[in-house]
PDB file of C-alpha atoms in Angstrom:
ATOM      1  CA  SER A   1     181.525  34.788 102.530  1.00 34.00           C
ATOM      2  CA  VAL A   2     179.061  32.798 100.442  1.00 32.00           C
ATOM      3  CA  VAL A   3     179.499  32.662  96.689  1.00 31.00           C
ATOM      4  CA  TRP A   4     176.005  32.588  95.235  1.00 32.00           C
ATOM      5  CA  ARG A   5     176.130  30.218  92.270  1.00 33.00           C
ATOM      6  CA  ARG A   6     173.979  31.774  89.603  1.00 30.00           C
ATOM      7  CA  ARG A   7     174.179  28.649  87.483  1.00 31.00           C
ATOM      8  CA  SER A   8     172.028  26.851  90.056  1.00 35.00           C
ATOM      9  CA  VAL A   9     169.055  29.167  89.512  1.00 34.00           C
ATOM     10  CA  ARG A  10     166.128  27.478  87.792  1.00 36.00           C
ATOM     11  CA  ARG A  11     162.795  28.865  86.663  1.00 37.00           C
ATOM     12  CA  ASP A  12     159.429  27.146  86.735  1.00 37.00           C
ATOM     13  CA  SER A  13     156.373  28.059  84.694  1.00 38.00           C
ATOM     14  CA  ALA A  14     154.225  28.268  87.835  1.00 41.00           C
ATOM     15  CA  TYR A  15     156.512  30.924  89.328  1.00 43.00           C
ATOM     16  CA  SER A  16     158.320  32.388  86.339  1.00 46.00           C
ATOM     17  CA  ASP A  17     159.725  35.272  88.390  1.00 68.00           C
ATOM     18  CA  LEU A  18     160.736  33.237  91.434  1.00 84.00           C
ATOM     19  CA  LYS A  19     164.377  32.204  91.750  1.00 94.00           C
ATOM     20  CA  ILE A  20     166.054  29.797  94.120  1.00 97.00           C
ATOM     21  CA  VAL A  21     169.770  30.057  94.803  1.00 97.00           C
ATOM     22  CA  TYR A  22     171.252  26.929  96.357  1.00 97.00           C
ATOM     23  CA  VAL A  23     174.078  27.524  98.812  1.00 98.00           C
ATOM     24  CA  ARG A  24     174.745  24.115 100.351  1.00 97.00           C
ATOM     25  CA  GLU A  25     173.644  20.712  99.063  1.00 97.00           C
ATOM     26  CA  ARG A  26     174.801  17.688 101.014  1.00 96.00           C
ATOM     27  CA  SER A  27     171.518  16.456 102.496  1.00 96.00           C
ATOM     28  CA  THR A  28     170.194  12.963 101.843  1.00 95.00           C
ATOM     29  CA  ASN A  29     166.620  14.175 102.417  1.00 95.00           C
ATOM     30  CA  TRP A  30     166.528  17.559 100.725  1.00 97.00           C
ATOM     31  CA  SER A  31     167.475  18.361  97.160  1.00 97.00           C
ATOM     32  CA  ARG A  32     166.818  21.008  94.552  1.00 96.00           C
ATOM     33  CA  LYS A  33     164.010  18.894  93.162  1.00 96.00           C
ATOM     34  CA  ARG A  34     162.271  18.481  96.502  1.00 97.00           C
ATOM     35  CA  LEU A  35     162.463  22.153  97.465  1.00 97.00           C
ATOM     36  CA  ARG A  36     161.358  23.242  94.006  1.00 95.00           C
ATOM     37  CA  THR A  37     158.411  20.860  94.149  1.00 95.00           C
ATOM     38  CA  VAL A  38     157.329  22.179  97.544  1.00 96.00           C
ATOM     39  CA  VAL A  39     157.726  25.831  96.570  1.00 95.00           C
ATOM     40  CA  ASP A  40     155.789  25.375  93.329  1.00 93.00           C
ATOM     41  CA  ARG A  41     153.013  23.288  94.857  1.00 90.00           C
ATOM     42  CA  LYS A  42     149.593  24.586  93.927  1.00 87.00           C
ATOM     43  CA  ILE A  43     147.542  24.948  97.072  1.00 86.00           C
ATOM     44  CA  GLU A  44     143.814  25.455  96.954  1.00 78.00           C
ATOM     45  CA  ALA A  45     142.670  25.811 100.535  1.00 77.00           C
ATOM     46  CA  SER A  46     139.535  27.437 101.871  1.00 81.00           C
ATOM     47  CA  PHE A  47     141.342  28.729 104.959  1.00 82.00           C
ATOM     48  CA  PHE A  48     143.448  31.084 102.836  1.00 91.00           C
ATOM     49  CA  SER A  49     140.334  33.220 102.395  1.00 91.00           C
ATOM     50  CA  LYS A  50     140.143  33.484 106.188  1.00 92.00           C
ATOM     51  CA  ILE A  51     143.729  34.752 106.239  1.00 95.00           C
ATOM     52  CA  ASP A  52     142.953  37.256 103.491  1.00 94.00           C
ATOM     53  CA  SER A  53     139.953  38.538 105.434  1.00 95.00           C
ATOM     54  CA  ARG A  54     142.028  38.905 108.576  1.00 95.00           C
ATOM     55  CA  ARG A  55     144.688  40.748 106.600  1.00 94.00           C
ATOM     56  CA  THR A  56     142.085  43.195 105.307  1.00 94.00           C
ATOM     57  CA  ALA A  57     140.640  43.779 108.767  1.00 94.00           C
ATOM     58  CA  LEU A  58     144.040  44.421 110.326  1.00 93.00           C
ATOM     59  CA  SER A  59     144.985  46.888 107.602  1.00 91.00           C
ATOM     60  CA  ARG A  60     142.461  49.288 109.141  1.00 91.00           C
ATOM     61  CA  LEU A  61     144.273  49.418 112.474  1.00 88.00           C
ATOM     62  CA  ALA A  62     146.197  52.503 113.518  1.00 87.00           C
ATOM     63  CA  PRO A  63     149.982  51.967 113.597  1.00 81.00           C
ATOM     64  CA  LYS A  64     151.395  50.569 116.830  1.00 81.00           C
ATOM     65  CA  ARG A  65     154.648  51.587 118.478  1.00 78.00           C
ATOM     66  CA  LEU A  66     157.465  49.075 118.078  1.00 76.00           C
ATOM     67  CA  PRO A  67     159.057  47.860 121.332  1.00 76.00           C
ATOM     68  CA  GLY A  68     162.569  48.955 122.232  1.00 67.00           C
ATOM     69  CA  VAL A  69     164.094  45.653 121.102  1.00 66.00           C
ATOM     70  CA  TYR A  70     163.476  46.816 117.525  1.00 66.00           C
ATOM     71  CA  ASP A  71     165.245  50.150 117.996  1.00 51.00           C
ATOM     72  CA  GLY A  72     167.574  50.805 115.115  1.00 50.00           C
ATOM     73  CA  ALA A  73     166.026  48.085 113.003  1.00 50.00           C
ATOM     74  CA  ALA A  74     164.083  50.430 110.740  1.00 49.00           C
ATOM     75  CA  LYS A  75     165.501  51.092 107.293  1.00 49.00           C
ATOM     76  CA  GLY A  76     166.447  54.470 105.931  1.00 47.00           C
ATOM     77  CA  GLY A  77     164.664  56.656 108.446  1.00 45.00           C
ATOM     78  CA  GLU A  78     161.464  54.629 108.595  1.00 50.00           C
ATOM     79  CA  ALA A  79     159.292  55.401 111.574  1.00 50.00           C
ATOM     80  CA  ALA A  80     159.496  52.734 114.273  1.00 69.00           C
ATOM     81  CA  LEU A  81     155.852  51.751 113.887  1.00 75.00           C
ATOM     82  CA  ALA A  82     154.111  48.426 113.375  1.00 71.00           C
ATOM     83  CA  THR A  83     151.672  48.431 110.477  1.00 73.00           C
ATOM     84  CA  MET A  84     149.904  45.668 108.587  1.00 71.00           C
ATOM     85  CA  ALA A  85     151.819  46.359 105.392  1.00 72.00           C
ATOM     86  CA  ARG A  86     155.166  46.381 107.132  1.00 74.00           C
ATOM     87  CA  PHE A  87     154.665  43.504 109.542  1.00 75.00           C
ATOM     88  CA  SER A  88     152.835  40.812 107.599  1.00 88.00           C
ATOM     89  CA  ILE A  89     154.260  38.275 105.192  1.00 94.00           C
ATOM     90  CA  PRO A  90     152.875  38.746 101.644  1.00 94.00           C
ATOM     91  CA  PRO A  91     150.417  36.064 100.448  1.00 94.00           C
ATOM     92  CA  ALA A  92     152.835  34.475  97.959  1.00 93.00           C
ATOM     93  CA  TYR A  93     155.472  33.932 100.634  1.00 96.00           C
ATOM     94  CA  GLY A  94     152.860  32.917 103.194  1.00 96.00           C
ATOM     95  CA  ARG A  95     151.833  30.085 100.903  1.00 95.00           C
ATOM     96  CA  ILE A  96     155.450  28.975 100.609  1.00 97.00           C
ATOM     97  CA  LEU A  97     155.737  29.036 104.397  1.00 97.00           C
ATOM     98  CA  TYR A  98     152.576  26.936 104.614  1.00 97.00           C
ATOM     99  CA  ALA A  99     153.902  24.452 102.054  1.00 97.00           C
ATOM    100  CA  LEU A 100     157.242  24.043 103.863  1.00 98.00           C
ATOM    101  CA  VAL A 101     155.586  23.408 107.233  1.00 98.00           C
ATOM    102  CA  GLU A 102     153.128  20.979 105.667  1.00 96.00           C
ATOM    103  CA  GLU A 103     156.006  19.117 104.007  1.00 97.00           C
ATOM    104  CA  ILE A 104     158.070  18.871 107.210  1.00 96.00           C
ATOM    105  CA  LYS A 105     155.092  17.892 109.395  1.00 96.00           C
ATOM    106  CA  PRO A 106     156.777  19.058 112.620  1.00 98.00           C
ATOM    107  CA  ARG A 107     155.335  18.386 116.041  1.00 96.00           C
ATOM    108  CA  LEU A 108     156.658  21.676 117.428  1.00 98.00           C
ATOM    109  CA  VAL A 109     157.062  24.959 115.555  1.00 98.00           C
ATOM    110  CA  VAL A 110     158.446  28.158 117.046  1.00 98.00           C
ATOM    111  CA  GLU A 111     158.385  31.640 115.559  1.00 98.00           C
ATOM    112  CA  ALA A 112     160.455  34.699 116.380  1.00 97.00           C
ATOM    113  CA  GLY A 113     158.337  37.775 115.690  1.00 94.00           C
ATOM    114  CA  ALA A 114     154.596  37.132 115.698  1.00 95.00           C
ATOM    115  CA  GLY A 115     153.758  40.607 114.425  1.00 93.00           C
ATOM    116  CA  TYR A 116     150.016  40.700 113.816  1.00 94.00           C
ATOM    117  CA  GLY A 117     149.854  36.924 113.472  1.00 96.00           C
ATOM    118  CA  ILE A 118     149.508  36.546 109.703  1.00 97.00           C
ATOM    119  CA  SER A 119     152.568  34.324 109.272  1.00 97.00           C
ATOM    120  CA  GLY A 120     151.360  32.415 112.320  1.00 98.00           C
ATOM    121  CA  MET A 121     148.045  31.800 110.570  1.00 97.00           C
ATOM    122  CA  TYR A 122     149.808  30.166 107.617  1.00 97.00           C
ATOM    123  CA  ILE A 123     151.856  28.031 110.018  1.00 98.00           C
ATOM    124  CA  GLY A 124     148.790  27.186 112.079  1.00 97.00           C
ATOM    125  CA  CYS A 125     146.820  26.122 109.024  1.00 95.00           C
ATOM    126  CA  ALA A 126     149.619  23.755 108.019  1.00 96.00           C
ATOM    127  CA  LEU A 127     149.557  22.183 111.494  1.00 96.00           C
ATOM    128  CA  SER A 128     145.798  22.113 112.005  1.00 92.00           C
ATOM    129  CA  ASP A 129     145.304  18.507 110.863  1.00 90.00           C
ATOM    130  CA  ASP A 130     147.717  17.164 113.499  1.00 95.00           C
ATOM    131  CA  PRO A 131     146.167  17.215 116.989  1.00 93.00           C
ATOM    132  CA  ASP A 132     149.592  16.584 118.543  1.00 95.00           C
ATOM    133  CA  ALA A 133     151.310  19.546 116.853  1.00 97.00           C
ATOM    134  CA  SER A 134     152.063  22.719 118.802  1.00 97.00           C
ATOM    135  CA  PHE A 135     152.945  26.240 117.741  1.00 98.00           C
ATOM    136  CA  ILE A 136     154.653  28.830 119.947  1.00 98.00           C
ATOM    137  CA  THR A 137     155.316  32.333 118.685  1.00 98.00           C
ATOM    138  CA  PHE A 138     157.082  35.189 120.451  1.00 97.00           C
ATOM    139  CA  GLU A 139     156.336  38.898 120.224  1.00 95.00           C
ATOM    140  CA  PRO A 140     157.509  41.533 122.735  1.00 93.00           C
ATOM    141  CA  GLY A 141     155.220  44.236 121.358  1.00 88.00           C
ATOM    142  CA  GLU A 142     151.878  45.316 122.799  1.00 88.00           C
ATOM    143  CA  TYR A 143     150.232  43.970 119.659  1.00 91.00           C
ATOM    144  CA  ALA A 144     150.945  40.371 120.757  1.00 94.00           C
ATOM    145  CA  ALA A 145     147.262  40.197 121.684  1.00 95.00           C
ATOM    146  CA  ILE A 146     146.377  40.936 118.052  1.00 95.00           C
ATOM    147  CA  ALA A 147     148.598  38.058 116.958  1.00 95.00           C
ATOM    148  CA  GLU A 148     146.884  35.767 119.456  1.00 97.00           C
ATOM    149  CA  ASP A 149     143.478  36.674 118.038  1.00 97.00           C
ATOM    150  CA  SER A 150     144.744  35.933 114.523  1.00 96.00           C
ATOM    151  CA  VAL A 151     146.364  32.575 115.219  1.00 97.00           C
ATOM    152  CA  SER A 152     143.480  31.309 117.352  1.00 96.00           C
ATOM    153  CA  GLN A 153     141.235  31.496 114.292  1.00 94.00           C
ATOM    154  CA  VAL A 154     143.034  28.583 112.620  1.00 94.00           C
ATOM    155  CA  ILE A 155     144.623  26.412 115.345  1.00 94.00           C
ATOM    156  CA  ASP A 156     143.791  25.631 118.958  1.00 92.00           C
ATOM    157  CA  ASN A 157     147.159  24.385 120.191  1.00 94.00           C
ATOM    158  CA  ALA A 158     149.014  27.659 119.715  1.00 96.00           C
ATOM    159  CA  PHE A 159     150.605  30.021 122.205  1.00 97.00           C
ATOM    160  CA  VAL A 160     151.554  33.661 121.674  1.00 97.00           C
ATOM    161  CA  ILE A 161     154.174  34.655 124.231  1.00 97.00           C
ATOM    162  CA  ARG A 162     154.764  38.337 124.920  1.00 96.00           C
ATOM    163  CA  ASP A 163     158.498  38.091 125.344  1.00 96.00           C
ATOM    164  CA  ARG A 164     161.722  38.281 123.393  1.00 95.00           C
ATOM    165  CA  PHE A 165     162.638  35.184 121.431  1.00 97.00           C
ATOM    166  CA  GLU A 166     166.040  34.671 123.051  1.00 95.00           C
ATOM    167  CA  ARG A 167     164.193  33.500 126.151  1.00 96.00           C
ATOM    168  CA  PHE A 168     162.230  30.844 124.235  1.00 97.00           C
ATOM    169  CA  TYR A 169     163.761  27.927 126.165  1.00 96.00           C
ATOM    170  CA  GLN A 170     162.140  29.140 129.357  1.00 97.00           C
ATOM    171  CA  TYR A 171     158.770  28.195 127.879  1.00 97.00           C
ATOM    172  CA  LEU A 172     159.678  24.707 126.620  1.00 97.00           C
ATOM    173  CA  ASP A 173     159.747  21.347 128.328  1.00 96.00           C
ATOM    174  CA  ALA A 174     163.263  20.047 128.939  1.00 95.00           C
ATOM    175  CA  ASP A 175     162.816  17.281 126.342  1.00 96.00           C
ATOM    176  CA  ALA A 176     161.155  19.456 123.676  1.00 97.00           C
ATOM    177  CA  GLU A 177     162.360  19.128 120.092  1.00 98.00           C
ATOM    178  CA  ILE A 178     161.721  21.863 117.543  1.00 98.00           C
ATOM    179  CA  GLY A 179     161.029  20.625 114.034  1.00 98.00           C
ATOM    180  CA  PHE A 180     160.541  23.983 112.318  1.00 98.00           C
ATOM    181  CA  ALA A 181     161.413  27.569 113.210  1.00 98.00           C
ATOM    182  CA  PHE A 182     160.532  30.817 111.456  1.00 98.00           C
ATOM    183  CA  PHE A 183     162.566  33.965 112.135  1.00 97.00           C
ATOM    184  CA  ASP A 184     161.032  37.347 111.360  1.00 95.00           C
ATOM    185  CA  ALA A 185     161.862  39.530 114.342  1.00 92.00           C
ATOM    186  CA  VAL A 186     164.911  41.751 114.798  1.00 90.00           C
ATOM    187  CA  HIS A 187     166.634  42.098 111.433  1.00 90.00           C
ATOM    188  CA  ALA A 188     170.116  42.627 112.807  1.00 93.00           C
ATOM    189  CA  TYR A 189     173.300  40.588 112.455  1.00 96.00           C
ATOM    190  CA  GLY A 190     173.841  40.011 116.172  1.00 95.00           C
ATOM    191  CA  ALA A 191     170.252  39.002 116.904  1.00 95.00           C
ATOM    192  CA  LEU A 192     170.051  36.565 113.998  1.00 96.00           C
ATOM    193  CA  ARG A 193     173.374  34.930 114.829  1.00 96.00           C
ATOM    194  CA  ARG A 194     172.486  34.695 118.525  1.00 96.00           C
ATOM    195  CA  ASP A 195     169.008  33.278 118.045  1.00 96.00           C
ATOM    196  CA  THR A 196     169.983  30.691 115.445  1.00 96.00           C
ATOM    197  CA  LYS A 197     172.818  29.517 117.696  1.00 96.00           C
ATOM    198  CA  LEU A 198     170.544  29.331 120.736  1.00 96.00           C
ATOM    199  CA  ILE A 199     168.000  27.183 118.961  1.00 97.00           C
ATOM    200  CA  LYS A 200     170.459  24.573 117.654  1.00 95.00           C
ATOM    201  CA  GLY A 201     170.453  22.429 120.775  1.00 95.00           C
ATOM    202  CA  TRP A 202     166.658  22.230 120.648  1.00 98.00           C
ATOM    203  CA  LEU A 203     166.284  21.101 117.044  1.00 97.00           C
ATOM    204  CA  SER A 204     165.084  17.638 116.098  1.00 96.00           C
ATOM    205  CA  PRO A 205     167.085  15.691 113.473  1.00 94.00           C
ATOM    206  CA  GLY A 206     166.471  17.163 110.026  1.00 93.00           C
ATOM    207  CA  ALA A 207     164.808  20.286 111.423  1.00 97.00           C
ATOM    208  CA  MET A 208     164.287  23.297 109.177  1.00 98.00           C
ATOM    209  CA  ILE A 209     164.554  26.987 109.950  1.00 98.00           C
ATOM    210  CA  VAL A 210     163.392  29.739 107.633  1.00 98.00           C
ATOM    211  CA  LEU A 211     164.632  33.324 107.820  1.00 98.00           C
ATOM    212  CA  ASP A 212     162.433  36.046 106.376  1.00 97.00           C
ATOM    213  CA  ASP A 213     163.701  39.270 104.793  1.00 95.00           C
ATOM    214  CA  VAL A 214     167.224  37.965 104.192  1.00 96.00           C
ATOM    215  CA  ASN A 215     167.832  40.835 101.780  1.00 95.00           C
ATOM    216  CA  TYR A 216     166.578  43.483 104.225  1.00 93.00           C
ATOM    217  CA  SER A 217     169.988  45.061 104.880  1.00 94.00           C
ATOM    218  CA  GLU A 218     173.728  44.490 104.773  1.00 96.00           C
ATOM    219  CA  GLU A 219     173.467  43.050 108.281  1.00 95.00           C
ATOM    220  CA  THR A 220     170.839  40.481 107.359  1.00 96.00           C
ATOM    221  CA  ARG A 221     172.733  39.469 104.221  1.00 97.00           C
ATOM    222  CA  ALA A 222     175.915  39.015 106.255  1.00 97.00           C
ATOM    223  CA  ALA A 223     174.075  36.975 108.875  1.00 97.00           C
ATOM    224  CA  TRP A 224     172.556  34.758 106.181  1.00 98.00           C
ATOM    225  CA  SER A 225     175.968  34.124 104.639  1.00 97.00           C
ATOM    226  CA  LYS A 226     177.266  32.869 107.989  1.00 97.00           C
ATOM    227  CA  ILE A 227     174.193  30.877 108.992  1.00 97.00           C
ATOM    228  CA  ALA A 228     173.738  29.202 105.594  1.00 98.00           C
ATOM    229  CA  THR A 229     177.265  27.789 105.653  1.00 97.00           C
ATOM    230  CA  ASP A 230     177.393  26.709 109.294  1.00 96.00           C
ATOM    231  CA  ARG A 231     179.127  23.344 109.685  1.00 94.00           C
ATOM    232  CA  ASP A 232     175.910  21.734 110.976  1.00 94.00           C
ATOM    233  CA  VAL A 233     173.901  22.773 107.916  1.00 97.00           C
ATOM    234  CA  ASP A 234     173.115  20.029 105.393  1.00 97.00           C
ATOM    235  CA  PHE A 235     171.053  22.077 102.957  1.00 98.00           C
ATOM    236  CA  SER A 236     170.504  25.800 102.454  1.00 98.00           C
ATOM    237  CA  ALA A 237     168.846  27.857  99.765  1.00 98.00           C
ATOM    238  CA  LEU A 238     167.573  31.384  99.221  1.00 98.00           C
ATOM    239  CA  ILE A 239     164.109  31.782  97.714  1.00 98.00           C
ATOM    240  CA  ASN A 240     163.649  34.903  95.616  1.00 96.00           C
ATOM    241  CA  LYS A 241     166.279  36.809  97.638  1.00 95.00           C
ATOM    242  CA  ARG A 242     163.879  36.793 100.580  1.00 97.00           C
ATOM    243  CA  LEU A 243     163.290  33.471 102.349  1.00 98.00           C
ATOM    244  CA  GLY A 244     166.392  31.693 103.595  1.00 98.00           C
ATOM    245  CA  VAL A 245     165.804  27.940 104.031  1.00 98.00           C
ATOM    246  CA  ILE A 246     168.161  25.920 106.215  1.00 98.00           C
ATOM    247  CA  VAL A 247     168.056  22.203 107.022  1.00 98.00           C
ATOM    248  CA  TYR A 248     170.267  20.875 109.797  1.00 94.00           C
ATOM    249  CA  ALA A 249     171.867  17.456 109.982  1.00 87.00           C
TER     250      ALA A 249
END
């Protein structure tokens, strides 16, 4: 299991309540300083207001039924329903997601779990200045169409696939290389371990994956402990006990 080294936690005045725990540090490209700089970057972007407006509009929707793939994933007796509050990344973490994608500048980003498309909007905004960048997000639920409407507001070269993420390779060209991946789908040990293993062979050198809701349950914490210390991992860190950042060799 991973020993979380409390001594590595640093605070910054811009995010006085945000902690980063560093798990592995052997990368020549990523360091505490670089991640801290990216996370603390002040971003003033007009498109964030578009995301906020979309978030408000979607909050008025009636709850949608979760697909069977999410059975058993609800916590403590929660109803298996998709709602705006439950499914969408909070603004503070959305901005971090945006900053990480913007820093990496990947040509291809994939996402497991489109939800209502809010996280996809942050990703899309970060890619919007690169006409050669593509974004593919997967969502098996009936609300995939809602995600498509959301993402299309900020980026043209994006595709919302109504399918389970483990079949992602069926939608990629044989020579595709993924530079960034965001996982926010089934919060279960088996699914996280499977999907992160499946994606390895498709990653470009120095690719980053980010896991959301690492602290969701015992299963997600156990999966993070394994994934963060995989032998192919050069750098891994946990942001505010929520976002797990992993950089591969």
